[in-house]
């Protein structure tokens, strides 16, 4: 089995090599899959991510969630801690740390006990069939999810990023579901 470092480098290069048309088609397809599957249970809140580079772009899905009245939150990383803040428009962003877009208005932070059902859409460089995830290596999402165990963790990726199995560390938090443009899988 390849190491986390090898998988991280390989999948970052594969993702960066995607053509604009491939990115747009995959983002459109995964939005349709998410709309079909994830709005059945009607989450009270959705924790989202702003795409970095060639990550799956879910803007059209986010716009739909806002239009439907869902509480939508995006992360801000500070002092090695992720805090999610509610947005009301996809225009509420500015360039933040590490060249990642962050919410401008940081008035309403996410609190776990304020919502009945919360989905977290989580990016990664690679995912395994049992919910394993390899991100960029800083552990921000793992630290956040460790303190928010009731959140439904949904990995979002391209099909080539979903592998049979990945190496894991004791602190890694597995996903409950993984979604690609072709559909979703229940991991546990």
Short mmCIF file of C-alpha atoms in Angstrom, two decimals:
data_model
loop_
_atom_site.label_atom_id
_atom_site.label_comp_id
_atom_site.label_asym_id
_atom_site.label_seq_id
_atom_site.Cartn_x
_atom_site.Cartn_y
_atom_site.Cartn_z
CA UNK A 1 0.00 0.00 0.00
CA UNK A 2 1.24 3.49 -0.83
CA UNK A 3 1.99 5.91 1.99
CA UNK A 4 -0.27 8.87 2.81
CA UNK A 5 2.39 11.19 1.44
CA UNK A 6 2.58 9.32 -1.88
CA UNK A 7 -1.22 9.22 -2.23
CA UNK A 8 -1.48 12.91 -1.34
CA UNK A 9 1.07 13.92 -4.00
CA UNK A 10 -0.34 11.62 -6.68
CA UNK A 11 -3.95 12.73 -6.25
CA UNK A 12 -3.08 16.39 -5.98
CA UNK A 13 -1.33 16.13 -9.36
CA UNK A 14 -4.23 14.17 -10.88
CA UNK A 15 -6.73 16.75 -9.68
CA UNK A 16 -4.62 19.68 -10.84
CA UNK A 17 -4.43 18.03 -14.28
CA UNK A 18 -8.19 18.16 -14.82
CA UNK A 19 -9.46 20.23 -17.72
CA UNK A 20 -11.99 22.97 -17.06
CA UNK A 21 -14.69 20.98 -18.89
CA UNK A 22 -14.05 17.90 -16.72
CA UNK A 23 -14.29 20.00 -13.56
CA UNK A 24 -17.55 21.62 -14.69
CA UNK A 25 -19.13 18.31 -15.76
CA UNK A 26 -18.17 16.56 -12.51
CA UNK A 27 -19.40 19.50 -10.40
CA UNK A 28 -22.73 19.51 -12.26
CA UNK A 29 -23.15 15.75 -11.85
CA UNK A 30 -22.31 15.68 -8.15
CA UNK A 31 -24.70 18.58 -7.50
CA UNK A 32 -27.50 16.50 -9.05
CA UNK A 33 -26.55 13.44 -6.98
CA UNK A 34 -26.43 15.52 -3.78
CA UNK A 35 -29.81 17.10 -4.55
CA UNK A 36 -31.34 13.68 -5.13
CA UNK A 37 -29.91 12.01 -2.03
CA UNK A 38 -29.07 14.53 0.64
CA UNK A 39 -32.16 16.69 0.76
CA UNK A 40 -34.35 13.72 1.69
CA UNK A 41 -33.53 13.93 5.40
CA UNK A 42 -33.65 17.76 5.44
CA UNK A 43 -30.61 18.77 7.49
CA UNK A 44 -30.99 21.79 9.76
CA UNK A 45 -27.49 22.98 8.88
CA UNK A 46 -24.91 22.25 6.21
CA UNK A 47 -21.20 22.81 6.74
CA UNK A 48 -19.64 23.47 3.36
CA UNK A 49 -16.28 24.26 1.76
CA UNK A 50 -15.14 26.81 -0.81
CA UNK A 51 -13.23 24.92 -3.52
CA UNK A 52 -9.47 25.28 -3.55
CA UNK A 53 -7.92 24.89 -6.97
CA UNK A 54 -9.63 22.07 -8.84
CA UNK A 55 -11.69 20.72 -5.93
CA UNK A 56 -15.30 19.87 -6.75
CA UNK A 57 -17.21 23.14 -7.10
CA UNK A 58 -20.59 22.99 -5.37
CA UNK A 59 -21.62 26.65 -5.79
CA UNK A 60 -24.85 25.79 -7.61
CA UNK A 61 -25.74 23.34 -4.81
CA UNK A 62 -24.98 25.98 -2.18
CA UNK A 63 -27.13 28.53 -4.02
CA UNK A 64 -29.99 26.03 -3.98
CA UNK A 65 -29.54 25.40 -0.25
CA UNK A 66 -29.62 29.14 0.47
CA UNK A 67 -32.69 29.60 -1.72
CA UNK A 68 -34.45 26.77 0.15
CA UNK A 69 -33.67 28.40 3.51
CA UNK A 70 -31.00 26.04 4.84
CA UNK A 71 -28.41 27.32 7.31
CA UNK A 72 -25.13 27.20 5.37
CA UNK A 73 -21.74 27.54 7.07
CA UNK A 74 -18.17 27.87 5.76
CA UNK A 75 -14.88 27.40 7.61
CA UNK A 76 -12.28 29.84 8.83
CA UNK A 77 -8.95 28.38 9.95
CA UNK A 78 -7.22 30.22 12.75
CA UNK A 79 -4.64 28.95 15.25
CA UNK A 80 -5.01 25.40 13.87
CA UNK A 81 -8.76 25.41 14.61
CA UNK A 82 -11.66 25.39 12.16
CA UNK A 83 -14.66 27.54 13.03
CA UNK A 84 -17.65 27.57 10.68
CA UNK A 85 -19.63 30.78 10.11
CA UNK A 86 -23.05 31.16 8.56
CA UNK A 87 -23.36 32.93 5.22
CA UNK A 88 -26.43 34.37 3.52
CA UNK A 89 -24.95 34.83 0.04
CA UNK A 90 -22.25 33.22 -2.05
CA UNK A 91 -20.83 36.73 -2.38
CA UNK A 92 -19.97 36.89 1.36
CA UNK A 93 -16.33 35.80 0.89
CA UNK A 94 -12.84 37.28 0.83
CA UNK A 95 -9.39 35.77 0.43
CA UNK A 96 -8.14 34.47 3.77
CA UNK A 97 -5.32 32.37 5.17
CA UNK A 98 -3.46 30.10 2.73
CA UNK A 99 -5.30 31.76 -0.19
CA UNK A 100 -8.58 30.10 0.79
CA UNK A 101 -11.80 32.05 0.47
CA UNK A 102 -13.43 32.65 3.87
CA UNK A 103 -16.70 34.21 5.05
CA UNK A 104 -16.44 37.98 5.46
CA UNK A 105 -19.18 38.23 8.08
CA UNK A 106 -18.28 36.19 11.14
CA UNK A 107 -21.33 36.92 13.23
CA UNK A 108 -23.06 33.52 13.52
CA UNK A 109 -20.68 30.64 14.30
CA UNK A 110 -21.85 27.04 14.07
CA UNK A 111 -22.81 25.47 17.40
CA UNK A 112 -23.38 21.72 17.45
CA UNK A 113 -26.31 21.79 19.85
CA UNK A 114 -28.25 24.44 17.90
CA UNK A 115 -29.23 22.07 15.05
CA UNK A 116 -31.03 18.73 14.94
CA UNK A 117 -29.29 17.32 11.86
CA UNK A 118 -26.05 18.69 10.43
CA UNK A 119 -24.30 17.56 7.27
CA UNK A 120 -20.65 18.40 6.72
CA UNK A 121 -19.49 18.33 3.10
CA UNK A 122 -15.78 17.60 3.34
CA UNK A 123 -13.14 17.84 0.60
CA UNK A 124 -10.10 15.63 0.40
CA UNK A 125 -7.35 14.45 -1.89
CA UNK A 126 -8.35 10.77 -1.60
CA UNK A 127 -11.00 8.66 0.11
CA UNK A 128 -11.30 4.95 0.86
CA UNK A 129 -14.40 2.75 0.62
CA UNK A 130 -14.60 2.47 4.43
CA UNK A 131 -14.68 6.25 4.86
CA UNK A 132 -10.97 6.87 5.14
CA UNK A 133 -9.85 10.34 4.07
CA UNK A 134 -6.55 11.92 3.16
CA UNK A 135 -6.62 15.71 3.18
CA UNK A 136 -3.77 18.17 2.97
CA UNK A 137 -2.13 16.86 6.13
CA UNK A 138 -2.79 19.52 8.77
CA UNK A 139 -5.66 17.65 10.46
CA UNK A 140 -8.06 20.62 10.68
CA UNK A 141 -11.15 18.62 9.77
CA UNK A 142 -10.18 15.69 12.02
CA UNK A 143 -9.77 18.04 14.99
CA UNK A 144 -13.10 19.74 14.28
CA UNK A 145 -15.00 16.48 13.75
CA UNK A 146 -13.57 14.93 16.91
CA UNK A 147 -15.50 17.56 18.88
CA UNK A 148 -18.64 17.26 16.72
CA UNK A 149 -19.32 13.54 16.53
CA UNK A 150 -23.04 13.82 15.71
CA UNK A 151 -22.41 15.58 12.40
CA UNK A 152 -23.02 13.42 9.31
CA UNK A 153 -19.65 13.44 7.57
CA UNK A 154 -19.90 13.44 3.77
CA UNK A 155 -16.73 13.22 1.71
CA UNK A 156 -17.02 14.85 -1.71
CA UNK A 157 -14.62 13.91 -4.50
CA UNK A 158 -14.02 12.93 -8.11
CA UNK A 159 -14.37 9.24 -8.96
CA UNK A 160 -10.60 8.80 -9.37
CA UNK A 161 -10.14 10.00 -5.76
CA UNK A 162 -12.18 7.09 -4.36
CA UNK A 163 -9.87 4.15 -3.70
CA UNK A 164 -10.43 0.71 -2.19
CA UNK A 165 -8.43 1.38 0.95
CA UNK A 166 -6.21 4.09 2.47
CA UNK A 167 -3.67 4.09 5.28
CA UNK A 168 -5.04 5.73 8.42
CA UNK A 169 -3.74 7.25 11.63
CA UNK A 170 -5.42 6.78 15.04
CA UNK A 171 -6.67 10.40 15.01
CA UNK A 172 -8.27 10.22 11.55
CA UNK A 173 -12.06 10.60 11.58
CA UNK A 174 -13.80 8.46 8.93
CA UNK A 175 -16.60 9.72 6.70
CA UNK A 176 -20.13 8.37 6.99
CA UNK A 177 -20.76 8.76 3.25
CA UNK A 178 -18.66 9.52 0.20
CA UNK A 179 -20.12 11.17 -2.88
CA UNK A 180 -18.68 11.23 -6.39
CA UNK A 181 -20.37 12.41 -9.60
CA UNK A 182 -21.56 8.80 -10.07
CA UNK A 183 -23.33 8.50 -6.72
CA UNK A 184 -22.90 8.01 -3.01
CA UNK A 185 -21.74 5.16 -0.81
CA UNK A 186 -22.52 4.45 2.83
CA UNK A 187 -19.22 3.86 4.58
CA UNK A 188 -20.31 2.45 7.92
#
